[in-house]
mmCIF file of C-alpha atoms in Angstrom:
data_model
loop_
_atom_site.group_PDB
_atom_site.id
_atom_site.type_symbol
_atom_site.label_atom_id
_atom_site.label_comp_id
_atom_site.label_asym_id
_atom_site.label_seq_id
_atom_site.Cartn_x
_atom_site.Cartn_y
_atom_site.Cartn_z
ATOM 1 C CA MET A 785 212.174 -161.404 17.129
ATOM 2 C CA SER A 786 212.696 -165.837 16.895
ATOM 3 C CA TRP A 787 216.265 -166.534 16.066
ATOM 4 C CA GLY A 788 218.064 -164.282 19.088
ATOM 5 C CA ALA A 789 215.036 -164.300 21.153
ATOM 6 C CA HIS A 790 215.420 -167.431 22.478
ATOM 7 C CA SER A 791 218.517 -166.444 24.655
ATOM 8 C CA VAL A 792 215.569 -163.919 26.424
ATOM 9 C CA PHE A 793 212.581 -167.057 26.098
ATOM 10 C CA SER A 794 215.699 -169.910 27.963
ATOM 11 C CA ALA A 795 216.251 -166.714 30.820
ATOM 12 C CA LEU A 796 212.744 -166.157 31.339
ATOM 13 C CA GLY A 797 212.183 -170.321 31.591
ATOM 14 C CA ALA A 798 210.565 -170.706 28.050
ATOM 15 C CA ASP A 799 213.267 -173.470 26.033
ATOM 16 C CA ALA A 800 211.566 -174.222 23.102
ATOM 17 C CA TYR A 801 212.417 -177.773 24.040
ATOM 18 C CA GLN A 802 214.532 -179.432 27.407
ATOM 19 C CA PHE A 803 217.386 -181.431 28.073
ATOM 20 C CA ASN A 804 218.280 -183.488 31.057
ATOM 21 C CA SER A 805 220.929 -183.269 33.532
ATOM 22 C CA ARG A 806 222.894 -186.169 31.210
ATOM 23 C CA GLY A 807 222.490 -183.552 28.446
ATOM 24 C CA GLY A 808 219.424 -185.697 26.186
ATOM 25 C CA ILE A 809 216.485 -184.243 25.095
ATOM 26 C CA VAL A 810 213.080 -184.781 27.218
ATOM 27 C CA TYR A 811 210.110 -185.781 24.712
ATOM 28 C CA GLY A 812 206.316 -184.525 26.396
ATOM 29 C CA ARG A 813 207.559 -181.528 28.497
ATOM 30 C CA THR A 814 207.666 -178.632 27.812
ATOM 31 C CA PHE A 815 208.335 -175.023 30.231
ATOM 32 C CA SER A 816 205.620 -173.627 32.700
ATOM 33 C CA ALA A 817 204.086 -171.236 30.744
ATOM 34 C CA ALA A 818 202.628 -170.033 34.644
ATOM 35 C CA LYS A 819 206.462 -168.670 35.613
ATOM 36 C CA VAL A 820 207.040 -167.194 32.760
ATOM 37 C CA GLY A 821 204.695 -165.496 32.295
ATOM 38 C CA LYS A 822 205.143 -164.487 35.820
ATOM 39 C CA ASN A 823 208.245 -163.762 34.479
ATOM 40 C CA ILE A 824 208.225 -161.359 32.009
ATOM 41 C CA ARG A 825 205.200 -159.235 33.960
ATOM 42 C CA THR A 826 208.232 -159.150 36.604
ATOM 43 C CA TYR A 827 211.162 -157.368 33.522
ATOM 44 C CA LEU A 828 209.501 -157.007 30.972
ATOM 45 C CA MET A 829 206.589 -155.484 31.925
ATOM 46 C CA ASP A 830 206.072 -151.559 32.878
ATOM 47 C CA GLY A 831 202.387 -151.034 32.521
ATOM 48 C CA LYS A 832 203.050 -149.777 28.966
ATOM 49 C CA LYS A 833 203.307 -150.877 25.794
ATOM 50 C CA SER A 834 206.936 -151.767 24.122
ATOM 51 C CA ASN A 835 208.391 -149.737 21.546
ATOM 52 C CA GLY A 836 209.284 -152.284 18.922
ATOM 53 C CA PHE A 837 212.408 -153.663 20.674
ATOM 54 C CA PHE A 838 210.958 -157.736 19.985
ATOM 55 C CA PRO A 839 209.274 -157.788 16.707
ATOM 56 C CA ALA A 840 208.804 -160.028 14.258
ATOM 57 C CA THR A 841 212.092 -159.531 13.114
ATOM 58 C CA ASP A 842 216.126 -160.029 14.655
ATOM 59 C CA THR A 843 216.267 -156.626 12.968
ATOM 60 C CA GLY A 844 214.558 -154.116 16.198
ATOM 61 C CA CYS A 845 216.829 -154.500 18.878
ATOM 62 C CA LYS A 846 220.237 -153.742 16.832
ATOM 63 C CA ASP A 847 218.021 -150.457 15.098
ATOM 64 C CA ASN A 848 216.912 -149.958 18.883
ATOM 65 C CA PHE A 849 220.511 -150.313 20.429
ATOM 66 C CA LEU A 850 222.459 -148.576 17.182
ATOM 67 C CA ALA A 851 219.513 -145.563 18.260
ATOM 68 C CA GLY A 852 220.590 -145.472 21.546
ATOM 69 C CA LYS A 853 216.819 -147.045 23.107
ATOM 70 C CA VAL A 854 217.886 -149.461 24.416
ATOM 71 C CA PRO A 855 221.110 -150.338 25.948
ATOM 72 C CA PHE A 856 221.451 -153.885 24.982
ATOM 73 C CA ALA A 857 221.295 -155.790 21.901
ATOM 74 C CA VAL A 858 221.048 -159.274 21.766
ATOM 75 C CA ILE A 859 223.498 -160.086 18.649
ATOM 76 C CA GLY A 860 224.627 -162.436 16.253
ATOM 77 C CA ASN A 861 228.087 -162.710 15.338
ATOM 78 C CA TRP A 862 227.387 -161.895 11.358
ATOM 79 C CA GLU A 863 226.112 -158.160 13.211
ATOM 80 C CA TRP A 864 229.987 -157.712 14.447
ATOM 81 C CA ALA A 865 231.301 -155.525 11.850
ATOM 82 C CA ASP A 866 227.932 -153.787 11.689
ATOM 83 C CA TYR A 867 228.389 -152.583 15.437
ATOM 84 C CA VAL A 868 232.270 -151.986 15.382
ATOM 85 C CA ALA A 869 231.078 -149.531 12.471
ATOM 86 C CA LYS A 870 229.316 -147.007 14.400
ATOM 87 C CA GLY A 871 232.492 -146.464 16.824
ATOM 88 C CA PHE A 872 231.284 -149.589 19.239
ATOM 89 C CA THR A 873 233.484 -151.522 21.789
ATOM 90 C CA MET A 874 231.208 -154.819 22.492
ATOM 91 C CA ASN A 875 231.344 -156.114 25.619
ATOM 92 C CA LEU A 876 229.401 -159.501 24.769
ATOM 93 C CA MET A 877 227.942 -162.066 26.769
ATOM 94 C CA PRO A 878 224.539 -164.247 27.360
ATOM 95 C CA VAL A 879 221.853 -163.641 28.555
ATOM 96 C CA PRO A 880 221.590 -162.978 31.693
ATOM 97 C CA GLY A 881 218.768 -165.020 33.887
ATOM 98 C CA VAL A 882 216.399 -164.361 36.409
ATOM 99 C CA ALA A 883 218.774 -166.802 39.120
ATOM 100 C CA ASP A 884 221.790 -165.189 39.655
ATOM 101 C CA GLY A 885 224.498 -167.131 37.835
ATOM 102 C CA THR A 886 222.933 -168.869 35.581
ATOM 103 C CA TYR A 887 222.567 -167.504 32.127
ATOM 104 C CA GLY A 888 219.651 -168.018 29.182
ATOM 105 C CA HIS A 889 220.523 -170.643 26.497
ATOM 106 C CA MET A 890 221.332 -169.570 22.755
ATOM 107 C CA PHE A 891 221.422 -171.933 20.089
ATOM 108 C CA GLY A 892 225.239 -173.181 19.527
ATOM 109 C CA SER A 893 227.651 -170.147 17.073
ATOM 110 C CA VAL A 894 230.036 -173.239 15.529
ATOM 111 C CA SER A 895 230.133 -173.795 11.782
ATOM 112 C CA GLY A 896 230.521 -177.936 10.641
ATOM 113 C CA ALA A 897 231.226 -179.654 7.015
ATOM 114 C CA LEU A 898 229.203 -182.486 5.891
ATOM 115 C CA LEU A 899 230.382 -185.222 3.897
ATOM 116 C CA THR A 900 228.085 -185.935 1.724
ATOM 117 C CA THR A 901 226.963 -189.323 -0.645
ATOM 118 C CA PHE A 902 228.180 -187.364 -3.883
ATOM 119 C CA ALA A 903 232.258 -187.840 -2.633
ATOM 120 C CA ALA A 904 231.539 -191.329 -3.062
ATOM 121 C CA LYS A 905 229.775 -191.453 -5.834
ATOM 122 C CA HIS A 906 231.952 -189.344 -7.862
ATOM 123 C CA GLY A 907 235.492 -191.247 -6.467
ATOM 124 C CA THR A 908 236.674 -188.339 -4.583
ATOM 125 C CA GLU A 909 235.288 -189.578 -1.047
ATOM 126 C CA ALA A 910 238.935 -190.147 -0.090
ATOM 127 C CA GLY A 911 240.099 -187.199 -0.725
ATOM 128 C CA ALA A 912 236.539 -185.104 1.030
ATOM 129 C CA LYS A 913 237.780 -187.146 4.664
ATOM 130 C CA SER A 914 241.529 -185.754 4.049
ATOM 131 C CA LEU A 915 240.151 -182.174 3.305
ATOM 132 C CA LEU A 916 237.162 -182.129 6.354
ATOM 133 C CA THR A 917 239.949 -184.145 9.215
ATOM 134 C CA ASN A 918 243.420 -182.624 7.804
ATOM 135 C CA PHE A 919 242.229 -179.619 6.989
ATOM 136 C CA PHE A 920 238.783 -178.111 8.233
ATOM 137 C CA ALA A 921 239.252 -180.370 11.503
ATOM 138 C CA SER A 922 242.809 -178.586 11.863
ATOM 139 C CA THR A 923 244.368 -175.315 13.853
ATOM 140 C CA ASP A 924 245.579 -174.084 10.921
ATOM 141 C CA GLY A 925 241.775 -174.714 8.950
ATOM 142 C CA GLN A 926 240.575 -173.255 11.163
ATOM 143 C CA VAL A 927 242.041 -170.368 11.485
ATOM 144 C CA ARG A 928 241.938 -169.656 7.740
ATOM 145 C CA TYR A 929 238.071 -170.628 7.530
ATOM 146 C CA GLN A 930 237.316 -167.871 10.488
ATOM 147 C CA ALA A 931 239.520 -165.831 9.346
ATOM 148 C CA LEU A 932 237.213 -165.536 6.696
ATOM 149 C CA GLU A 933 233.760 -166.845 8.066
ATOM 150 C CA LYS A 934 234.302 -164.243 11.566
ATOM 151 C CA ARG A 935 232.700 -166.823 14.398
ATOM 152 C CA PRO A 936 234.649 -168.722 16.844
ATOM 153 C CA PRO A 937 237.126 -171.537 15.492
ATOM 154 C CA ALA A 938 235.403 -175.115 16.721
ATOM 155 C CA GLU A 939 239.390 -176.237 17.478
ATOM 156 C CA LYS A 940 240.985 -175.981 20.533
ATOM 157 C CA GLY A 941 244.292 -174.831 18.959
ATOM 158 C CA ALA A 942 242.447 -172.175 16.607
ATOM 159 C CA GLN A 943 241.013 -170.552 19.776
ATOM 160 C CA SER A 944 244.016 -168.880 21.240
ATOM 161 C CA ASP A 945 245.687 -167.904 17.921
ATOM 162 C CA SER A 946 246.756 -164.499 17.934
ATOM 163 C CA THR A 947 244.571 -163.490 14.740
ATOM 164 C CA VAL A 948 241.601 -164.944 16.472
ATOM 165 C CA SER A 949 239.185 -161.164 16.976
ATOM 166 C CA ALA A 950 237.584 -160.294 20.163
ATOM 167 C CA ALA A 951 234.380 -160.573 19.034
ATOM 168 C CA GLN A 952 234.943 -163.972 18.349
ATOM 169 C CA ARG A 953 236.785 -164.800 21.083
ATOM 170 C CA GLY A 954 233.683 -163.002 22.949
ATOM 171 C CA PHE A 955 231.451 -165.143 21.167
ATOM 172 C CA GLY A 956 233.849 -168.022 21.522
ATOM 173 C CA SER A 957 232.774 -167.436 25.745
ATOM 174 C CA ALA A 958 229.791 -167.058 25.735
ATOM 175 C CA ALA A 959 228.749 -169.765 23.290
ATOM 176 C CA SER A 960 231.154 -171.553 26.148
ATOM 177 C CA LEU A 961 228.699 -170.981 28.701
ATOM 178 C CA ALA A 962 225.087 -171.345 27.115
ATOM 179 C CA GLY A 963 225.518 -172.678 23.774
ATOM 180 C CA ILE A 964 222.661 -175.482 22.973
ATOM 181 C CA PRO A 965 222.319 -177.138 19.704
ATOM 182 C CA GLN A 966 220.231 -175.992 17.000
ATOM 183 C CA ILE A 967 217.495 -178.616 16.071
ATOM 184 C CA GLY A 968 215.910 -177.775 13.036
ATOM 185 C CA ALA A 969 214.092 -180.448 13.223
ATOM 186 C CA PHE A 970 212.069 -179.232 16.434
ATOM 187 C CA LEU A 971 212.408 -175.488 15.389
ATOM 188 C CA ASN A 972 210.971 -176.297 11.645
ATOM 189 C CA SER A 973 208.421 -178.739 12.682
ATOM 190 C CA ASN A 974 205.218 -176.971 12.476
ATOM 191 C CA LYS A 975 202.712 -179.417 14.006
ATOM 192 C CA GLY A 976 201.846 -177.881 16.832
ATOM 193 C CA GLY A 977 200.216 -175.159 14.554
ATOM 194 C CA ALA A 978 203.262 -172.982 14.164
ATOM 195 C CA ASN A 979 207.410 -173.654 14.073
ATOM 196 C CA TYR A 980 209.069 -171.562 16.565
ATOM 197 C CA TRP A 981 210.306 -168.928 13.555
ATOM 198 C CA ASP A 982 206.600 -168.568 13.547
ATOM 199 C CA SER A 983 204.623 -168.594 16.762
ATOM 200 C CA ALA A 984 208.180 -167.204 18.974
ATOM 201 C CA PRO A 985 207.707 -163.492 16.955
ATOM 202 C CA ALA A 986 204.248 -163.850 17.234
ATOM 203 C CA PHE A 987 204.610 -164.605 20.530
ATOM 204 C CA TRP A 988 206.364 -161.441 21.366
ATOM 205 C CA THR A 989 203.446 -159.375 19.614
ATOM 206 C CA ALA A 990 201.008 -160.562 20.961
ATOM 207 C CA VAL A 991 202.862 -159.912 24.635
ATOM 208 C CA LEU A 992 204.108 -156.679 24.475
ATOM 209 C CA ILE A 993 202.280 -154.956 21.339
ATOM 210 C CA ASP A 994 198.803 -155.844 21.858
ATOM 211 C CA GLY A 995 199.264 -156.591 25.727
ATOM 212 C CA LYS A 996 198.169 -159.878 25.976
ATOM 213 C CA ASP A 997 198.122 -162.536 28.837
ATOM 214 C CA PRO A 998 201.582 -162.852 28.879
ATOM 215 C CA VAL A 999 200.953 -166.573 30.804
ATOM 216 C CA LYS A 1000 197.822 -167.348 28.458
ATOM 217 C CA GLU A 1001 200.066 -166.954 25.763
ATOM 218 C CA ALA A 1002 203.059 -168.776 27.272
ATOM 219 C CA SER A 1003 200.711 -171.490 27.988
ATOM 220 C CA LYS A 1004 199.510 -171.819 24.243
ATOM 221 C CA LEU A 1005 203.212 -171.211 22.840
ATOM 222 C CA ALA A 1006 204.446 -173.859 25.720
ATOM 223 C CA ALA A 1007 201.919 -176.484 23.803
ATOM 224 C CA ILE A 1008 202.818 -175.997 20.334
ATOM 225 C CA TRP A 1009 206.688 -176.673 21.161
ATOM 226 C CA ARG A 1010 205.949 -179.429 23.147
ATOM 227 C CA VAL A 1011 204.045 -180.696 20.463
ATOM 228 C CA ASN A 1012 206.843 -179.554 17.681
ATOM 229 C CA VAL A 1013 209.883 -181.401 19.460
ATOM 230 C CA GLU A 1014 207.856 -184.885 19.729
ATOM 231 C CA ALA A 1015 206.141 -184.877 16.022
ATOM 232 C CA GLY A 1016 210.874 -183.807 15.347
ATOM 233 C CA LYS A 1017 211.647 -186.609 17.077
ATOM 234 C CA ALA A 1018 211.798 -189.016 14.066
ATOM 235 C CA ASP A 1019 213.625 -186.477 12.235
ATOM 236 C CA LEU A 1020 216.292 -186.725 13.608
#
């Protein structure tokens, strides 16, 4: 479990990267392994091994929920239709934090369009810029685009449009409360020994499946993520 598990990591005190009060990245700092290990023992473990709720893929959470084995599911926009098809009416919210009124940080749930040098090299830069600013960034453009992609519209006028689904509104609300940028330069780096996408599920397997000490495993994970963030700075 990697993408969806960051909300849970964060709720327990383990963010993949740290922010200062102004929203900037703090380098050379990571989470407290002792705090996270204590929270895992308190809130996730009962002396028994996991039933696979956090396996090495992002499907176990969904499968457990649809099978009625767990009361909650950590989901993404692309999965909404599957739950509706099973007859569920979902109540969407960020993963609640350990402290009252706090939430685990989730990777931002928006879509983006980039203008590349391809347009300039082929004489279509003006048209491409117009498409981005006058269509994709407009209320009409966002409504039409997100009717297909199903993510929360990034433009304020589109967010209140009557055609926006309850799912899109719910995901948008959750993202506004707890969303952080998904920074590939940090998450994809393996300078610490493994990238985020591999180290995250490996941690849950070690702690919840193999029964290893959560503090010791959290300490290893903290070191990996700290080095990856420092190394990724050069790629921003």
